[in-house]
Amino acid sequence: MNAQPPAAAATDISTTPEWDAVGDAVAELADTSLRELFAADGGRAGKFTIHACDLHVDFSKNLITESIATKLFALAKRADVAGKRDEMFAGRHINTTEDRAVLHTALRLPRGEELSVDGQDVAADVHAVLAQMRTFAERVRSGEWKGHTGRDIDTVVGIGIGGSDLGPVMVDKALRAYQTAGIRARYVSNVDPADLTAVLAEIDPASTLVVIASKTFTTQETLTNAHAMRRHFVAELGDESAVAKHFVAVSTAADKVAEFGIDTNHMFEFWDWVGGRYSVDSAIGLTCMLTAGPEAFDEFLAGFHAMDTHFATAPTRENLPIIMGLLGVWYSDFLGAQSTAVIPYSEDLSRFPAYLQQLTMESLGKSVRLDGADVAYPTGQVWWGEPGTNGQHAFFQLLHQGTQLVPVDFIGFANPAEDVQTSDGSGSMHDLLMSNFFAQSRVLAFGKTEDEILAEDVPADLAPHKVMPGNRPSTTVLAPRLTPGVLGQLIALYEHIVFVQAAIWGINAFDQWGVELGKKQAGQLLPYLTSDAAPTKGAAAFDGSTDALLAAYRSARGRS
Ligand SMILES: O=P(O)(O)OC[C@H]1O[C@](O)(CO)[C@@H](O)[C@@H]1O
């Protein structure tokens, strides 16, 4: 397969007639509302609902018409979303600033499929590592793998940060119902010592396996926590040789793993063509395979692959990632939305919004196009959310009556992992949860008018405060159950939404240069925090604010 970088894409999408046509289409919304659109077309819900894999997705409560959708599809065509998608799947070096292929989709290719990239069958490499993970997970889960003192492993600690943490943490929580081998997972990510010490207080090193996850194996937080954890284990277990039984690594950097003192036979590899925030389905997911088992992990990967196949093959008008990606572009570039809320009506999925924050914001927070020119339009949005119903009692007030446009993705499941009956005998707690799920998107879309409120004998001076404006957009994603497969589908859906938006905006969704300078400056500042002698003014001065903050910090720490 040809792995040459694609030719520089120099077109400014905002100068195209297709962009102008979408801009003109905003006027179509001026004299209508979701109430009216639904009243005028009894078939609207059906027209704007897609079934993709196990997901039933209703986007009829979005601020679109069929004519707006047609213009958005034309924009996707103009941006060559399908062509760019095919380049990604084929392994071309679309991450141009790092000259890398972007092949998280290869991580979930079924066994036996081939994909040759840069002269290497990457699918075979993926399955070799999966086999290594499976064998290891089975040894740990069956009790064949013992700790240094002969104890079975009952706790796995993942140490990593960003893409080497958020995915496993989210998946581990989501697949709680599948954890049947009596192995629990804990995670340490923050360089704040509170994170480490809280986990150390909970674990018994003799029955704990530590998985150090770092693509580069150079990340300050991860290496600092890993060294501290290692010291603790050696002190508790009394012997350096304990490390071999209690520490394994997931990384692309074998030399650095060996330098840390981990036998590379206990290292699970992945590759530079897997971005950190796209890596939960690589060996980075090892902690999840240890807790939920290899079969659940296989099902998880199959879910991703099903969504990949949908994205790669479904016609544009039925292609869920393309539709949802376009809706994001519509809201952010044409209707002025600056954030998107994702609200899972599932406590098990409570870390999904945090996971999506890295996926979307590290990918799409860019101000220059692939050719280095400034973008002339907003890119990316702030993604945020909390599970329902909790969010209803916190920030939903702003969603319902505030002045900002915040499109919402509601995610819910028809069947719970387990249910509990309500004490009045009226039904199940899950049904109660889901009645809220359906109510919220309905209220956002249709609201309640002043007339309707006055008709309920509300005093006239109170009525304006009770008006629910409605016409607030949302998409509803309903799946049968939160299975490993459905979880894989959901993650792949958002990965591809990000891809579609980056393709339209002409930006690189796979680098993250913006995180580097802060890391570098922290390294430069550290000596000025820790040295006993006060930093010399002049050459050592950073800026007025930072110098004063450092002085206040040193004083509070009792340093001169
Ligand atoms: O897996 P690593 O190399 O430790 O990196 C962790 C995270 O740090 C980042 O590079 C950002 O600082 C993320 O992109 C990445 O997921």
XYZ file of C-alpha atoms in Angstrom, residues 84-513:
430
model
C -9.823 11.080 3.162
C -11.512 8.299 5.124
C -10.309 5.757 2.589
C -6.758 7.119 2.880
C -6.871 6.619 6.636
C -8.157 3.047 6.371
C -5.472 2.275 3.762
C -2.642 3.397 6.035
C -1.466 6.516 4.231
C 0.536 8.959 6.322
C -2.333 11.352 6.976
C -0.711 12.528 10.222
C 1.547 14.743 8.158
C 3.247 16.696 10.947
C 4.560 13.443 12.409
C 4.740 11.605 9.071
C 2.679 8.703 10.401
C -0.127 6.483 9.299
C -3.278 6.628 11.440
C -4.419 3.079 11.856
C -6.442 2.588 15.005
C -8.922 0.848 12.683
C -6.292 -1.877 12.120
C -6.383 -2.675 15.848
C -9.804 -4.247 15.399
C -9.452 -6.047 12.079
C -10.734 -9.604 12.403
C -8.133 -12.345 12.624
C -6.983 -13.477 9.190
C -7.450 -10.119 7.482
C -4.326 -8.553 6.045
C -3.282 -4.933 5.902
C 0.121 -4.130 4.532
C 1.442 -0.694 5.462
C 4.982 0.502 4.791
C 5.771 -3.100 3.802
C 4.504 -4.564 7.085
C 1.405 -6.697 7.683
C 0.099 -4.641 10.577
C -2.964 -6.860 11.061
C -0.685 -9.834 11.760
C 1.303 -7.725 14.257
C -1.915 -6.710 16.014
C -3.070 -10.313 16.363
C 0.338 -11.448 17.647
C 0.079 -8.912 20.493
C -3.562 -9.813 21.138
C -2.520 -13.462 21.480
C 0.231 -12.470 23.922
C -2.278 -10.386 25.933
C -4.798 -13.217 25.942
C -2.292 -15.796 27.197
C -1.111 -13.451 29.912
C -4.646 -12.457 30.955
C -5.697 -16.086 31.159
C -2.678 -16.924 33.344
C -3.464 -14.081 35.726
C -7.212 -14.689 35.804
C -6.840 -18.439 36.372
C -4.363 -17.951 39.213
C -1.522 -19.617 37.326
C 0.439 -16.353 37.461
C 1.455 -15.824 41.086
C 2.833 -12.815 42.887
C 6.315 -12.820 44.428
C 5.105 -14.468 47.636
C 2.925 -17.021 45.843
C -0.370 -15.151 46.165
C -2.962 -14.952 43.370
C -3.473 -11.549 41.747
C -6.712 -9.880 42.814
C -5.898 -6.247 41.944
C -4.536 -4.613 38.836
C -3.153 -1.088 39.006
C -2.902 0.823 35.742
C -0.391 3.667 35.730
C -0.683 6.013 32.755
C -2.138 9.369 31.803
C -4.172 10.868 28.948
C -4.809 8.255 26.303
C -2.951 5.700 28.387
C -5.428 6.143 31.247
C -8.760 7.708 30.254
C -9.758 4.845 27.952
C -8.990 1.980 30.356
C -10.598 3.853 33.282
C -13.753 4.516 31.267
C -13.986 0.984 29.831
C -13.220 -0.637 33.142
C -16.138 1.177 34.748
C -18.442 0.585 31.775
C -17.822 -3.168 31.803
C -18.298 -3.578 35.554
C -20.944 -6.248 34.935
C -18.476 -8.358 32.961
C -15.812 -8.548 35.683
C -16.330 -12.096 36.843
C -12.812 -13.283 37.770
C -12.610 -11.401 41.058
C -9.933 -9.012 39.776
C -10.506 -5.309 40.392
C -8.663 -2.427 38.755
C -7.386 0.803 40.210
C -5.697 3.602 38.277
C -3.041 6.194 39.062
C -2.542 9.030 36.609
C -1.994 12.400 38.264
C 1.474 13.487 39.378
C -0.354 14.878 42.414
C 0.897 12.474 45.121
C -2.665 12.243 46.435
C -3.584 9.992 43.514
C -0.773 7.541 44.222
C -1.105 7.486 47.983
C -4.860 6.896 47.842
C -4.306 3.805 45.686
C -1.352 2.592 47.765
C -3.577 2.728 50.836
C -6.056 0.400 49.158
C -3.815 -2.306 47.718
C -1.771 -5.219 48.986
C 1.378 -5.429 46.842
C 1.566 -9.204 47.319
C -1.624 -9.669 45.290
C -1.312 -6.677 42.951
C -0.105 -6.470 39.378
C 1.002 -3.073 38.066
C 0.551 -2.282 34.376
C 2.628 0.741 33.344
C 1.016 2.139 30.204
C 2.830 4.768 28.196
C 3.185 5.015 24.453
C 6.442 6.952 24.717
C 7.530 5.717 28.158
C 8.864 9.220 28.789
C 5.796 10.903 30.270
C 6.737 12.647 33.489
C 3.610 11.789 35.462
C 3.638 8.115 34.505
C 7.345 7.562 35.080
C 7.246 9.400 38.422
C 4.302 7.314 39.633
C 5.820 4.103 38.259
C 9.141 4.648 40.068
C 7.352 5.512 43.318
C 5.124 2.454 42.981
C 8.141 0.289 42.291
C 9.950 1.570 45.412
C 6.839 0.795 47.465
C 6.600 -2.757 46.119
C 10.295 -3.493 46.679
C 10.064 -2.133 50.233
C 6.874 -4.090 50.993
C 7.890 -7.329 49.342
C 11.492 -7.032 50.541
C 13.221 -7.852 47.298
C 14.116 -6.302 43.909
C 13.259 -9.586 42.208
C 9.589 -8.973 43.114
C 9.422 -6.440 40.278
C 9.360 -9.200 37.646
C 6.210 -10.727 39.127
C 4.392 -7.474 39.777
C 5.233 -5.062 36.938
C 4.449 -5.291 33.238
C 4.451 -2.558 30.605
C 2.465 -1.457 27.582
C 4.466 0.747 25.250
C 5.944 1.396 21.825
C 9.398 1.941 23.390
C 11.054 -1.387 24.294
C 14.423 0.224 25.098
C 12.910 2.529 27.701
C 10.833 -0.274 29.215
C 14.033 -2.329 29.623
C 15.776 0.704 31.145
C 13.022 0.883 33.767
C 13.854 -2.710 34.693
C 10.941 -4.559 33.153
C 11.720 -7.711 31.205
C 10.579 -6.953 27.640
C 8.944 -10.396 27.593
C 6.463 -8.737 29.907
C 5.944 -5.824 27.593
C 2.897 -5.549 25.342
C 3.649 -3.631 22.231
C 1.746 -1.167 20.116
C 2.873 1.110 17.328
C 3.454 4.730 16.410
C 0.449 4.595 14.070
C -1.832 4.353 17.105
C -2.464 7.784 18.625
C -2.655 7.826 22.430
C -6.300 8.939 22.460
C -7.162 6.231 19.912
C -5.411 3.425 21.806
C -7.853 1.871 24.278
C -8.393 -1.032 21.884
C -4.635 -1.694 21.644
C -2.551 -3.285 24.397
C -3.374 -0.122 26.365
C -6.631 -1.972 27.134
C -4.725 -4.753 28.936
C -6.114 -3.850 32.370
C -9.619 -4.208 30.905
C -8.783 -7.596 29.435
C -7.455 -8.635 32.851
C -10.656 -7.611 34.638
C -13.324 -8.463 32.033
C -11.540 -11.311 30.242
C -10.338 -11.998 26.705
C -13.781 -12.922 25.371
C -15.275 -9.611 26.420
C -12.265 -7.861 24.889
C -12.813 -9.723 21.606
C -16.433 -8.613 21.642
C -15.282 -5.051 22.384
C -12.993 -5.107 19.322
C -15.744 -6.592 17.154
C -17.938 -3.640 18.142
C -15.320 -1.171 16.929
C -14.928 -3.108 13.706
C -18.667 -3.133 13.069
C -18.735 0.684 13.325
C -15.583 0.942 11.168
C -17.324 -1.113 8.485
C -20.408 1.069 8.717
C -18.290 4.237 8.401
C -16.301 2.798 5.490
C -19.253 1.477 3.512
C -22.568 3.147 4.366
C -23.772 5.738 1.841
C -23.198 9.275 3.070
C -26.870 9.933 3.823
C -27.028 6.840 6.046
C -23.563 7.146 7.479
C -23.836 7.863 11.195
C -20.354 9.327 11.831
C -20.720 11.533 8.756
C -24.174 12.750 9.857
C -23.132 13.413 13.444
C -19.851 14.986 12.345
C -21.720 17.320 10.012
C -24.160 18.288 12.746
C -21.178 19.378 14.869
C -19.834 21.516 12.014
C -23.321 22.993 11.479
C -23.665 24.007 15.108
C -20.161 25.280 15.615
C -19.506 27.091 12.341
C -22.969 28.237 11.322
C -25.074 28.481 14.507
C -22.373 29.638 16.934
C -22.329 26.753 19.422
C -19.135 26.581 21.437
C -19.749 23.383 23.329
C -21.378 19.986 23.011
C -22.725 18.078 25.983
C -22.695 14.289 26.085
C -25.020 12.892 28.714
C -24.986 9.139 29.257
C -28.039 7.918 31.153
C -25.813 5.232 32.576
C -23.714 5.442 35.707
C -21.473 2.743 34.256
C -20.676 5.125 31.397
C -19.929 8.040 33.697
C -16.340 8.460 32.514
C -17.347 8.561 28.845
C -17.550 12.386 28.693
C -14.048 12.695 30.200
C -12.775 10.138 27.703
C -14.409 12.071 24.859
C -12.833 15.303 26.048
C -9.380 14.044 25.146
C -10.562 12.340 21.971
C -12.321 15.421 20.644
C -10.438 18.360 22.123
C -6.878 17.053 21.722
C -7.803 16.093 18.165
C -9.772 19.133 17.064
C -8.285 21.972 19.110
C -6.269 23.294 16.160
C -6.007 26.757 14.582
C -4.044 25.947 11.466
C -4.943 23.774 8.514
C -2.862 20.866 7.259
C -0.944 23.266 5.007
C -0.077 25.522 7.964
C -2.436 28.353 7.008
C -4.666 29.852 9.707
C -8.193 28.484 9.758
C -10.822 31.065 8.929
C -13.624 29.426 10.950
C -14.159 27.887 14.377
C -12.777 24.380 14.823
C -13.469 22.039 17.708
C -15.801 22.657 20.589
C -15.676 22.208 24.326
C -17.032 18.733 24.985
C -18.367 18.053 28.416
C -20.950 16.093 30.344
C -21.970 14.073 33.350
C -24.348 11.168 33.641
C -28.087 11.679 33.815
C -30.001 12.001 36.009
C -27.309 13.738 38.101
C -26.727 16.428 35.475
C -30.424 17.343 35.598
C -29.918 18.550 39.162
C -26.816 20.545 38.290
C -26.343 22.168 34.882
C -29.520 21.314 32.976
C -31.047 24.638 34.036
C -28.639 26.365 31.632
C -29.426 23.854 28.890
C -33.150 24.513 29.258
C -33.367 28.241 29.881
C -29.863 29.683 29.421
C -28.757 31.876 26.541
C -26.177 29.550 24.989
C -26.756 27.004 22.280
C -25.513 23.657 23.581
C -26.317 20.648 21.395
C -26.673 17.504 23.499
C -25.977 13.865 22.726
C -28.125 11.672 24.980
C -26.905 8.078 25.289
C -29.100 5.450 26.905
C -29.689 1.703 27.066
C -32.936 -0.231 26.900
C -31.731 -2.864 29.359
C -29.753 -2.311 32.555
C -26.833 -4.408 33.786
C -29.054 -5.125 36.778
C -32.336 -3.604 37.899
C -33.952 -2.812 41.221
C -37.691 -2.462 41.823
C -38.970 0.799 43.218
C -40.436 0.482 46.712
C -43.910 1.675 45.743
C -44.141 -1.279 43.370
C -44.683 1.014 40.383
C -41.811 -0.375 38.347
C -38.084 -0.595 37.928
C -35.414 1.962 38.743
C -34.116 1.542 35.211
C -37.506 2.532 33.770
C -37.450 5.542 36.077
C -34.005 6.510 34.764
C -35.100 6.106 31.163
C -38.288 8.121 31.636
C -35.964 11.014 32.497
C -33.822 10.218 29.459
C -36.799 10.552 27.119
C -38.262 13.555 28.957
C -35.161 15.724 28.758
C -34.722 15.696 24.980
C -38.456 16.267 24.600
C -38.427 19.302 26.875
C -35.317 20.702 25.192
C -36.926 20.376 21.774
C -40.512 21.423 22.463
C -40.359 23.479 25.647
C -43.470 25.129 27.059
C -44.898 28.443 25.869
C -46.103 31.341 27.985
C -49.663 30.684 26.864
C -49.461 27.082 27.994
C -48.102 28.235 31.328
C -50.764 30.914 31.818
C -53.411 28.334 30.996
C -52.316 26.559 34.195
C -53.272 29.609 36.292
C -49.703 30.685 36.865
C -49.566 34.388 37.885
C -48.643 36.593 34.920
C -45.515 37.990 36.601
C -44.185 34.480 37.221
C -44.989 33.109 33.778
C -41.906 34.501 31.948
C -39.650 32.761 34.459
C -41.355 29.479 33.737
C -41.269 29.696 29.964
C -39.283 26.832 28.483
C -38.021 28.161 25.150
C -37.520 24.764 23.511
C -36.006 24.505 20.027
C -32.813 23.240 21.645
C -31.131 20.484 19.652
C -30.242 17.001 20.744
C -29.415 13.606 19.321
C -30.610 10.446 21.044
C -28.496 7.295 20.894
C -30.360 4.259 22.182
C -28.720 0.827 22.381
C -30.145 -2.462 23.660
C -27.609 -2.827 26.495
C -24.137 -1.611 27.484
C -22.246 -4.670 26.260
C -18.541 -4.736 25.342
C -19.591 -4.730 21.673
C -21.886 -1.723 22.031
C -19.158 0.117 23.931
C -16.736 -0.520 21.056
C -19.343 0.789 18.609
C -19.857 3.964 20.635
C -16.135 4.711 20.917
C -15.564 4.101 17.204
C -18.579 6.304 16.411
C -17.021 9.291 18.174
C -13.552 8.550 16.755
C -15.068 8.792 13.298
C -17.147 11.884 14.129
C -13.833 13.551 15.019
C -12.358 12.327 11.741
C -15.235 13.758 9.703
C -14.987 17.161 11.374
C -11.202 17.318 10.909
C -11.638 16.339 7.250
C -14.079 19.188 6.689
C -11.973 21.723 8.563
C -8.797 20.511 6.818
C -6.913 20.106 10.114
C -4.719 17.348 11.522
C -6.709 15.422 14.138
C -3.762 13.241 15.052
C -1.037 15.489 16.456
C -1.042 17.500 19.703
C 1.793 20.001 19.567
